[in-house]
Amino acid sequence: MEAPDVFQVTEAGLWDGRPSIGGVWVAHPDTKDPERVIIRNNANGQFVIGALFRREREIPGPRLQVSSDAAAALGMLAGAPAELNVTALRREEVSNEPPAEDQTAELPAAEAEAEADPAAVLAAAAGQEISETPLEPIAGAAAAIEASAPAVPAQTAPAQAKPAAAPAASAQKSTLDKPYIQIGIFSVEANAKRTANMMRSAGMVPVVREQASSGKAFWRVLVGPAQNKTERSQLLKSVKETGFADAYAVTN
C-alpha cells in the first residue's frame, strides 16, 4: 500500500548520465531510513518500484538523485530534470481466516487480488492507472508451454496416461508460501524484457507477467519458483548481485 505519511515528495529528479550500481533507486536528503517506494514520472506516466536512500552529498541541482536503472525505466534522459513523484510503500496485513459459506464463490477473485503486488494495487488505488504484472505478460511463454504440453500426448494415447507426466508437473510446485522473487514492476514492456534478459544471462529463469489495472497494462519480472527456503535465499542473493537490491519474495 502507498504510505504518503511515511514519505512522499513531488519534485524534479535528475540522472547525471553516469552508470550507477544498486539497481532501481532514488536518493533524497529528507529521508532517514531506506524505504521501498513507487517512483512515477509525471511527464510521461511511466513508473517503477524501487528503493529510496538518504542523499548524503549536497550538490547544485535537483535534490532528488536518480539511478541509471531507474532513469531507464522512467524514460529519463541524462542531464534532463523530470518531475517525479516518490511515495513510500507499506505491506498491508490480510486476515487468513476462512470466509463465510456464502462468500465461498467469491474467494478465488479475492485471493487473486490479494496475491497481486501491493505496490501496483496501491498505485491503482491512488488514481495511477497501471497495468499490473506483481507483473504476468509472460503469457507468451505460458502459452508456448501450454501448447507444447498437449503436443507430446498427441503422438500416442499411452503417453497421455504415462505417470511420468505427473512428476513433471509436480516439480513446478513448491511448498513455500512465497516461492518467487520479484525483480520489479514496469510500465514499459521493453524495460521488463530487458531486465528478464539480464536475469537469463545471470543463469536464472525469468518470468514476465503482464497484468492490467484501470485499463492500463504493466509488466512484472519474477524468477522462480524456489523449492525450499535455502534455494529461495540463494536465488534472492543471486538477484541482488545483479544489481536489483530491492528484490523480494512474493507468492506468484
mmCIF file of N, CA and C in Angstrom, residues 104-214:
data_model
loop_
_atom_site.group_PDB
_atom_site.id
_atom_site.type_symbol
_atom_site.label_atom_id
_atom_site.label_comp_id
_atom_site.label_asym_id
_atom_site.label_seq_id
_atom_site.Cartn_x
_atom_site.Cartn_y
_atom_site.Cartn_z
ATOM 1 N N THR A 104 -18.000 -18.153 -0.316
ATOM 2 C CA THR A 104 -17.067 -19.107 -0.922
ATOM 3 C C THR A 104 -16.907 -18.878 -2.401
ATOM 4 N N ALA A 105 -17.981 -18.562 -3.083
ATOM 5 C CA ALA A 105 -17.914 -18.403 -4.539
ATOM 6 C C ALA A 105 -17.054 -17.226 -4.922
ATOM 7 N N GLU A 106 -16.924 -16.240 -4.016
ATOM 8 C CA GLU A 106 -16.161 -15.056 -4.356
ATOM 9 C C GLU A 106 -14.699 -15.172 -3.962
ATOM 10 N N LEU A 107 -14.329 -16.250 -3.286
ATOM 11 C CA LEU A 107 -12.973 -16.397 -2.762
ATOM 12 C C LEU A 107 -11.886 -16.347 -3.818
ATOM 13 N N PRO A 108 -11.992 -17.068 -4.938
ATOM 14 C CA PRO A 108 -10.899 -17.047 -5.912
ATOM 15 C C PRO A 108 -10.552 -15.644 -6.368
ATOM 16 N N ALA A 109 -11.557 -14.806 -6.651
ATOM 17 C CA ALA A 109 -11.279 -13.454 -7.121
ATOM 18 C C ALA A 109 -10.604 -12.643 -6.039
ATOM 19 N N ALA A 110 -11.062 -12.818 -4.793
ATOM 20 C CA ALA A 110 -10.468 -12.068 -3.696
ATOM 21 C C ALA A 110 -9.023 -12.471 -3.491
ATOM 22 N N GLU A 111 -8.771 -13.798 -3.586
ATOM 23 C CA GLU A 111 -7.397 -14.269 -3.403
ATOM 24 C C GLU A 111 -6.511 -13.738 -4.512
ATOM 25 N N ALA A 112 -7.025 -13.701 -5.720
ATOM 26 C CA ALA A 112 -6.219 -13.226 -6.847
ATOM 27 C C ALA A 112 -5.811 -11.787 -6.631
ATOM 28 N N GLU A 113 -6.732 -10.974 -6.083
ATOM 29 C CA GLU A 113 -6.405 -9.581 -5.848
ATOM 30 C C GLU A 113 -5.365 -9.449 -4.756
ATOM 31 N N ALA A 114 -5.509 -10.291 -3.701
ATOM 32 C CA ALA A 114 -4.576 -10.213 -2.585
ATOM 33 C C ALA A 114 -3.179 -10.622 -3.004
ATOM 34 N N GLU A 115 -3.090 -11.550 -4.000
ATOM 35 C CA GLU A 115 -1.788 -12.031 -4.427
ATOM 36 C C GLU A 115 -1.093 -11.014 -5.328
ATOM 37 N N ALA A 116 -1.838 -10.068 -5.859
ATOM 38 C CA ALA A 116 -1.232 -9.074 -6.736
ATOM 39 C C ALA A 116 -0.256 -8.242 -5.936
ATOM 40 N N ASP A 117 0.718 -7.645 -6.641
ATOM 41 C CA ASP A 117 1.734 -6.863 -5.952
ATOM 42 C C ASP A 117 1.096 -5.687 -5.228
ATOM 43 N N PRO A 118 1.344 -5.527 -3.909
ATOM 44 C CA PRO A 118 0.729 -4.453 -3.143
ATOM 45 C C PRO A 118 1.029 -3.096 -3.738
ATOM 46 N N ALA A 119 2.237 -2.937 -4.287
ATOM 47 C CA ALA A 119 2.615 -1.640 -4.839
ATOM 48 C C ALA A 119 1.737 -1.278 -6.009
ATOM 49 N N ALA A 120 1.498 -2.251 -6.886
ATOM 50 C CA ALA A 120 0.697 -1.969 -8.068
ATOM 51 C C ALA A 120 -0.738 -1.683 -7.680
ATOM 52 N N VAL A 121 -1.276 -2.463 -6.708
ATOM 53 C CA VAL A 121 -2.645 -2.247 -6.278
ATOM 54 C C VAL A 121 -2.784 -0.868 -5.676
ATOM 55 N N LEU A 122 -1.781 -0.466 -4.895
ATOM 56 C CA LEU A 122 -1.824 0.841 -4.265
ATOM 57 C C LEU A 122 -1.773 1.954 -5.268
ATOM 58 N N ALA A 123 -0.886 1.755 -6.249
ATOM 59 C CA ALA A 123 -0.746 2.782 -7.271
ATOM 60 C C ALA A 123 -2.060 2.978 -7.995
ATOM 61 N N ALA A 124 -2.769 1.884 -8.252
ATOM 62 C CA ALA A 124 -4.054 1.981 -8.941
ATOM 63 C C ALA A 124 -5.052 2.693 -8.058
ATOM 64 N N ALA A 125 -5.038 2.381 -6.750
ATOM 65 C CA ALA A 125 -5.984 2.987 -5.833
ATOM 66 C C ALA A 125 -5.757 4.479 -5.723
ATOM 67 N N ALA A 126 -4.523 4.889 -5.929
ATOM 68 C CA ALA A 126 -4.201 6.304 -5.829
ATOM 69 C C ALA A 126 -4.552 7.036 -7.107
ATOM 70 N N GLY A 127 -5.131 6.355 -8.067
ATOM 71 C CA GLY A 127 -5.503 7.014 -9.305
ATOM 72 C C GLY A 127 -4.460 6.852 -10.365
ATOM 73 N N GLN A 128 -3.409 6.134 -10.078
ATOM 74 C CA GLN A 128 -2.362 5.911 -11.070
ATOM 75 C C GLN A 128 -2.724 4.672 -11.844
ATOM 76 N N GLU A 129 -3.083 4.798 -13.083
ATOM 77 C CA GLU A 129 -3.562 3.666 -13.835
ATOM 78 C C GLU A 129 -2.386 2.872 -14.341
ATOM 79 N N ILE A 130 -2.235 1.716 -13.790
ATOM 80 C CA ILE A 130 -1.104 0.898 -14.154
ATOM 81 C C ILE A 130 -1.559 -0.442 -14.642
ATOM 82 N N SER A 131 -0.708 -1.105 -15.380
ATOM 83 C CA SER A 131 -1.030 -2.439 -15.833
ATOM 84 C C SER A 131 -0.353 -3.371 -14.894
ATOM 85 N N GLU A 132 -1.060 -4.137 -14.192
ATOM 86 C CA GLU A 132 -0.405 -4.941 -13.181
ATOM 87 C C GLU A 132 0.224 -6.216 -13.658
ATOM 88 N N THR A 133 1.489 -6.352 -13.396
ATOM 89 C CA THR A 133 2.188 -7.558 -13.799
ATOM 90 C C THR A 133 2.867 -8.251 -12.684
ATOM 91 N N PRO A 134 2.863 -8.211 -10.208
ATOM 92 C CA PRO A 134 3.085 -8.247 -9.273
ATOM 93 C C PRO A 134 3.654 -8.531 -9.234
ATOM 94 N N LEU A 135 3.144 -8.112 -12.218
ATOM 95 C CA LEU A 135 3.957 -8.007 -13.282
ATOM 96 C C LEU A 135 3.685 -9.271 -13.827
ATOM 97 N N GLU A 136 2.372 -10.164 -15.531
ATOM 98 C CA GLU A 136 2.085 -11.516 -15.943
ATOM 99 C C GLU A 136 2.098 -11.706 -17.440
ATOM 100 N N PRO A 137 2.711 -10.738 -18.287
ATOM 101 C CA PRO A 137 2.669 -10.994 -19.716
ATOM 102 C C PRO A 137 3.668 -11.990 -20.130
ATOM 103 N N ILE A 138 4.043 -12.798 -19.245
ATOM 104 C CA ILE A 138 4.806 -13.910 -19.753
ATOM 105 C C ILE A 138 3.818 -14.854 -20.346
ATOM 106 N N ALA A 139 2.678 -14.272 -20.652
ATOM 107 C CA ALA A 139 1.614 -15.065 -21.238
ATOM 108 C C ALA A 139 2.115 -15.791 -22.454
ATOM 109 N N GLY A 140 3.004 -15.144 -23.212
ATOM 110 C CA GLY A 140 3.539 -15.796 -24.408
ATOM 111 C C GLY A 140 4.259 -17.075 -24.060
ATOM 112 N N ALA A 141 5.078 -17.011 -23.012
ATOM 113 C CA ALA A 141 5.824 -18.203 -22.605
ATOM 114 C C ALA A 141 4.875 -19.244 -22.059
ATOM 115 N N ALA A 142 3.887 -18.788 -21.271
ATOM 116 C CA ALA A 142 2.934 -19.726 -20.705
ATOM 117 C C ALA A 142 2.162 -20.423 -21.812
ATOM 118 N N ALA A 143 1.803 -19.632 -22.855
ATOM 119 C CA ALA A 143 1.050 -20.220 -23.963
ATOM 120 C C ALA A 143 1.905 -21.245 -24.693
ATOM 121 N N ALA A 144 3.202 -20.927 -24.823
ATOM 122 C CA ALA A 144 4.092 -21.844 -25.525
ATOM 123 C C ALA A 144 4.214 -23.164 -24.753
ATOM 124 N N ILE A 145 4.320 -23.050 -23.431
ATOM 125 C CA ILE A 145 4.436 -24.252 -22.603
ATOM 126 C C ILE A 145 3.141 -25.057 -22.690
ATOM 127 N N GLU A 146 2.014 -24.306 -22.662
ATOM 128 C CA GLU A 146 0.721 -24.966 -22.735
ATOM 129 C C GLU A 146 0.560 -25.687 -24.051
ATOM 130 N N ALA A 147 1.036 -25.025 -25.134
ATOM 131 C CA ALA A 147 0.891 -25.613 -26.459
ATOM 132 C C ALA A 147 1.764 -26.848 -26.597
ATOM 133 N N SER A 148 2.959 -26.799 -25.999
ATOM 134 C CA SER A 148 3.869 -27.930 -26.145
ATOM 135 C C SER A 148 3.412 -29.124 -25.315
ATOM 136 N N ALA A 149 2.704 -28.875 -24.210
ATOM 137 C CA ALA A 149 2.252 -29.970 -23.359
ATOM 138 C C ALA A 149 1.315 -30.914 -24.092
ATOM 139 N N PRO A 150 0.270 -30.371 -24.789
ATOM 140 C CA PRO A 150 -0.595 -31.298 -25.491
ATOM 141 C C PRO A 150 0.082 -31.971 -26.653
ATOM 142 N N ALA A 151 1.139 -31.340 -27.211
ATOM 143 C CA ALA A 151 1.785 -31.895 -28.390
ATOM 144 C C ALA A 151 2.385 -33.263 -28.105
ATOM 145 N N VAL A 152 2.894 -33.454 -26.891
ATOM 146 C CA VAL A 152 3.521 -34.730 -26.559
ATOM 147 C C VAL A 152 2.506 -35.852 -26.470
ATOM 148 N N PRO A 153 1.389 -35.668 -25.688
ATOM 149 C CA PRO A 153 0.422 -36.747 -25.619
ATOM 150 C C PRO A 153 -0.280 -37.005 -26.930
ATOM 151 N N ALA A 154 -0.285 -36.011 -27.834
ATOM 152 C CA ALA A 154 -0.994 -36.175 -29.086
ATOM 153 C C ALA A 154 -0.370 -37.258 -29.944
ATOM 154 N N GLN A 155 0.912 -37.537 -29.748
ATOM 155 C CA GLN A 155 1.595 -38.515 -30.580
ATOM 156 C C GLN A 155 1.090 -39.932 -30.310
ATOM 157 N N THR A 156 0.773 -40.208 -29.069
ATOM 158 C CA THR A 156 0.330 -41.562 -28.740
ATOM 159 C C THR A 156 -0.531 -41.545 -27.501
ATOM 160 N N ALA A 157 -1.600 -42.314 -27.536
ATOM 161 C CA ALA A 157 -2.538 -42.334 -26.420
ATOM 162 C C ALA A 157 -1.891 -42.810 -25.133
ATOM 163 N N PRO A 158 -1.035 -43.846 -25.177
ATOM 164 C CA PRO A 158 -0.402 -44.320 -23.945
ATOM 165 C C PRO A 158 0.406 -43.236 -23.268
ATOM 166 N N ALA A 159 1.058 -42.386 -24.095
ATOM 167 C CA ALA A 159 1.895 -41.351 -23.497
ATOM 168 C C ALA A 159 1.070 -40.438 -22.623
ATOM 169 N N GLN A 160 -0.198 -40.278 -22.973
ATOM 170 C CA GLN A 160 -1.058 -39.403 -22.206
ATOM 171 C C GLN A 160 -1.283 -39.951 -20.808
ATOM 172 N N ALA A 161 -1.319 -41.270 -20.718
ATOM 173 C CA ALA A 161 -1.597 -41.875 -19.426
ATOM 174 C C ALA A 161 -0.334 -42.145 -18.626
ATOM 175 N N LYS A 162 0.816 -41.779 -19.233
ATOM 176 C CA LYS A 162 2.084 -42.053 -18.557
ATOM 177 C C LYS A 162 2.144 -41.365 -17.211
ATOM 178 N N PRO A 163 2.476 -42.074 -16.155
ATOM 179 C CA PRO A 163 2.612 -41.433 -14.850
ATOM 180 C C PRO A 163 3.783 -40.481 -14.822
ATOM 181 N N ALA A 164 4.697 -40.585 -15.829
ATOM 182 C CA ALA A 164 5.880 -39.712 -15.837
ATOM 183 C C ALA A 164 5.473 -38.261 -15.987
ATOM 184 N N ALA A 165 4.306 -38.006 -16.591
ATOM 185 C CA ALA A 165 3.872 -36.632 -16.795
ATOM 186 C C ALA A 165 3.549 -35.973 -15.464
ATOM 187 N N ALA A 166 3.040 -36.743 -14.512
ATOM 188 C CA ALA A 166 2.676 -36.190 -13.212
ATOM 189 C C ALA A 166 3.877 -35.630 -12.469
ATOM 190 N N PRO A 167 5.005 -36.361 -12.431
ATOM 191 C CA PRO A 167 6.171 -35.807 -11.747
ATOM 192 C C PRO A 167 6.608 -34.500 -12.345
ATOM 193 N N ALA A 168 6.516 -34.362 -13.683
ATOM 194 C CA ALA A 168 6.968 -33.134 -14.328
ATOM 195 C C ALA A 168 6.168 -31.964 -13.830
ATOM 196 N N ALA A 169 4.855 -32.163 -13.672
ATOM 197 C CA ALA A 169 4.011 -31.071 -13.212
ATOM 198 C C ALA A 169 4.293 -30.751 -11.752
ATOM 199 N N SER A 170 4.450 -31.809 -10.951
ATOM 200 C CA SER A 170 4.664 -31.579 -9.535
ATOM 201 C C SER A 170 6.001 -30.925 -9.267
ATOM 202 N N ALA A 171 6.947 -31.094 -10.197
ATOM 203 C CA ALA A 171 8.263 -30.495 -9.990
ATOM 204 C C ALA A 171 8.178 -28.980 -9.979
ATOM 205 N N GLN A 172 7.094 -28.425 -10.603
ATOM 206 C CA GLN A 172 6.954 -26.989 -10.659
ATOM 207 C C GLN A 172 6.331 -26.434 -9.371
ATOM 208 N N LYS A 173 5.765 -27.330 -8.542
ATOM 209 C CA LYS A 173 5.110 -26.871 -7.335
ATOM 210 C C LYS A 173 6.122 -26.671 -6.220
ATOM 211 N N SER A 174 5.754 -25.817 -5.291
ATOM 212 C CA SER A 174 6.646 -25.532 -4.169
ATOM 213 C C SER A 174 5.834 -25.515 -2.890
ATOM 214 N N THR A 175 6.465 -25.914 -1.804
ATOM 215 C CA THR A 175 5.788 -25.902 -0.512
ATOM 216 C C THR A 175 5.879 -24.532 0.152
ATOM 217 N N LEU A 176 6.612 -23.605 -0.446
ATOM 218 C CA LEU A 176 6.776 -22.273 0.128
ATOM 219 C C LEU A 176 5.559 -21.399 -0.152
ATOM 220 N N ASP A 177 5.230 -20.527 0.794
ATOM 221 C CA ASP A 177 4.144 -19.569 0.577
ATOM 222 C C ASP A 177 4.548 -18.534 -0.466
ATOM 223 N N LYS A 178 5.830 -18.209 -0.482
ATOM 224 C CA LYS A 178 6.333 -17.201 -1.421
ATOM 225 C C LYS A 178 7.558 -17.764 -2.141
ATOM 226 N N PRO A 179 7.336 -18.562 -3.184
ATOM 227 C CA PRO A 179 8.451 -19.231 -3.856
ATOM 228 C C PRO A 179 9.135 -18.396 -4.941
ATOM 229 N N TYR A 180 8.545 -17.257 -5.322
ATOM 230 C CA TYR A 180 9.115 -16.441 -6.394
ATOM 231 C C TYR A 180 9.841 -15.218 -5.827
ATOM 232 N N ILE A 181 10.811 -14.745 -6.598
ATOM 233 C CA ILE A 181 11.494 -13.494 -6.269
ATOM 234 C C ILE A 181 11.057 -12.461 -7.299
ATOM 235 N N GLN A 182 10.477 -11.369 -6.847
ATOM 236 C CA GLN A 182 10.032 -10.311 -7.765
ATOM 237 C C GLN A 182 11.151 -9.299 -7.967
ATOM 238 N N ILE A 183 11.496 -9.088 -9.236
ATOM 239 C CA ILE A 183 12.568 -8.138 -9.571
ATOM 240 C C ILE A 183 12.027 -6.723 -9.595
ATOM 241 N N GLY A 184 10.868 -6.538 -10.212
ATOM 242 C CA GLY A 184 10.293 -5.200 -10.272
ATOM 243 C C GLY A 184 9.020 -5.162 -11.095
ATOM 244 N N ILE A 185 8.375 -3.985 -11.108
ATOM 245 C CA ILE A 185 7.169 -3.721 -11.891
ATOM 246 C C ILE A 185 7.510 -2.625 -12.894
ATOM 247 N N PHE A 186 7.139 -2.842 -14.147
ATOM 248 C CA PHE A 186 7.499 -1.902 -15.203
ATOM 249 C C PHE A 186 6.268 -1.486 -16.004
ATOM 250 N N SER A 187 6.201 -0.208 -16.336
ATOM 251 C CA SER A 187 5.091 0.280 -17.155
ATOM 252 C C SER A 187 5.420 0.178 -18.636
ATOM 253 N N VAL A 188 6.676 -0.163 -18.958
ATOM 254 C CA VAL A 188 7.105 -0.318 -20.350
ATOM 255 C C VAL A 188 7.572 -1.761 -20.557
ATOM 256 N N GLU A 189 6.961 -2.456 -21.505
ATOM 257 C CA GLU A 189 7.267 -3.876 -21.718
ATOM 258 C C GLU A 189 8.731 -4.096 -22.079
ATOM 259 N N ALA A 190 9.304 -3.174 -22.881
ATOM 260 C CA ALA A 190 10.692 -3.331 -23.312
ATOM 261 C C ALA A 190 11.639 -3.342 -22.113
ATOM 262 N N ASN A 191 11.351 -2.525 -21.105
ATOM 263 C CA ASN A 191 12.200 -2.494 -19.907
ATOM 264 C C ASN A 191 12.083 -3.796 -19.114
ATOM 265 N N ALA A 192 10.876 -4.350 -19.078
ATOM 266 C CA ALA A 192 10.677 -5.627 -18.387
ATOM 267 C C ALA A 192 11.449 -6.736 -19.091
ATOM 268 N N LYS A 193 11.379 -6.750 -20.420
ATOM 269 C CA LYS A 193 12.081 -7.792 -21.183
ATOM 270 C C LYS A 193 13.595 -7.643 -21.046
ATOM 271 N N ARG A 194 14.056 -6.401 -21.003
ATOM 272 C CA ARG A 194 15.495 -6.176 -20.849
ATOM 273 C C ARG A 194 15.976 -6.712 -19.503
ATOM 274 N N THR A 195 15.160 -6.479 -18.455
ATOM 275 C CA THR A 195 15.501 -6.987 -17.125
ATOM 276 C C THR A 195 15.475 -8.505 -17.106
ATOM 277 N N ALA A 196 14.487 -9.095 -17.782
ATOM 278 C CA ALA A 196 14.401 -10.557 -17.848
ATOM 279 C C ALA A 196 15.641 -11.139 -18.534
ATOM 280 N N ASN A 197 16.111 -10.480 -19.579
ATOM 281 C CA ASN A 197 17.312 -10.946 -20.279
ATOM 282 C C ASN A 197 18.536 -10.886 -19.371
ATOM 283 N N MET A 198 18.579 -9.867 -18.504
ATOM 284 C CA MET A 198 19.688 -9.766 -17.552
ATOM 285 C C MET A 198 19.670 -10.959 -16.603
ATOM 286 N N MET A 199 18.482 -11.331 -16.133
ATOM 287 C CA MET A 199 18.365 -12.483 -15.235
ATOM 288 C C MET A 199 18.777 -13.776 -15.949
ATOM 289 N N ARG A 200 18.350 -13.878 -17.216
ATOM 290 C CA ARG A 200 18.677 -15.079 -18.010
ATOM 291 C C ARG A 200 20.196 -15.184 -18.205
ATOM 292 N N SER A 201 20.838 -14.043 -18.467
ATOM 293 C CA SER A 201 22.292 -14.031 -18.664
ATOM 294 C C SER A 201 23.028 -14.413 -17.388
ATOM 295 N N ALA A 202 22.355 -14.170 -16.239
ATOM 296 C CA ALA A 202 22.979 -14.497 -14.948
ATOM 297 C C ALA A 202 22.690 -15.936 -14.531
ATOM 298 N N GLY A 203 22.048 -16.709 -15.427
ATOM 299 C CA GLY A 203 21.813 -18.117 -15.147
ATOM 300 C C GLY A 203 20.498 -18.428 -14.452
ATOM 301 N N MET A 204 19.589 -17.442 -14.387
ATOM 302 C CA MET A 204 18.293 -17.672 -13.751
ATOM 303 C C MET A 204 17.197 -17.776 -14.812
ATOM 304 N N VAL A 205 16.051 -18.303 -14.416
ATOM 305 C CA VAL A 205 14.928 -18.453 -15.350
ATOM 306 C C VAL A 205 13.883 -17.393 -15.012
ATOM 307 N N PRO A 206 13.783 -16.327 -15.817
ATOM 308 C CA PRO A 206 12.849 -15.242 -15.513
ATOM 309 C C PRO A 206 11.448 -15.516 -16.045
ATOM 310 N N VAL A 207 10.487 -14.877 -15.431
ATOM 311 C CA VAL A 207 9.108 -14.927 -15.881
ATOM 312 C C VAL A 207 8.610 -13.483 -15.974
ATOM 313 N N VAL A 208 8.040 -13.114 -17.112
ATOM 314 C CA VAL A 208 7.467 -11.778 -17.275
ATOM 315 C C VAL A 208 5.955 -11.925 -17.321
ATOM 316 N N ARG A 209 5.276 -11.307 -16.391
ATOM 317 C CA ARG A 209 3.826 -11.434 -16.327
ATOM 318 C C ARG A 209 3.158 -10.091 -16.610
ATOM 319 N N GLU A 210 2.245 -10.115 -17.556
ATOM 320 C CA GLU A 210 1.525 -8.889 -17.923
ATOM 321 C C GLU A 210 0.211 -8.842 -17.170
ATOM 322 N N GLN A 211 -0.055 -7.707 -16.560
ATOM 323 C CA GLN A 211 -1.316 -7.511 -15.871
ATOM 324 C C GLN A 211 -1.845 -6.127 -16.209
ATOM 325 N N ALA A 212 -3.045 -5.865 -15.802
ATOM 326 C CA ALA A 212 -3.650 -4.575 -16.117
ATOM 327 C C ALA A 212 -4.451 -4.082 -14.937
ATOM 328 N N SER A 213 -4.514 -2.772 -14.807
ATOM 329 C CA SER A 213 -5.312 -2.154 -13.759
ATOM 330 C C SER A 213 -5.884 -0.867 -14.312
ATOM 331 N N SER A 214 -7.177 -0.678 -14.160
ATOM 332 C CA SER A 214 -7.853 0.514 -14.666
ATOM 333 C C SER A 214 -7.584 0.717 -16.148
#
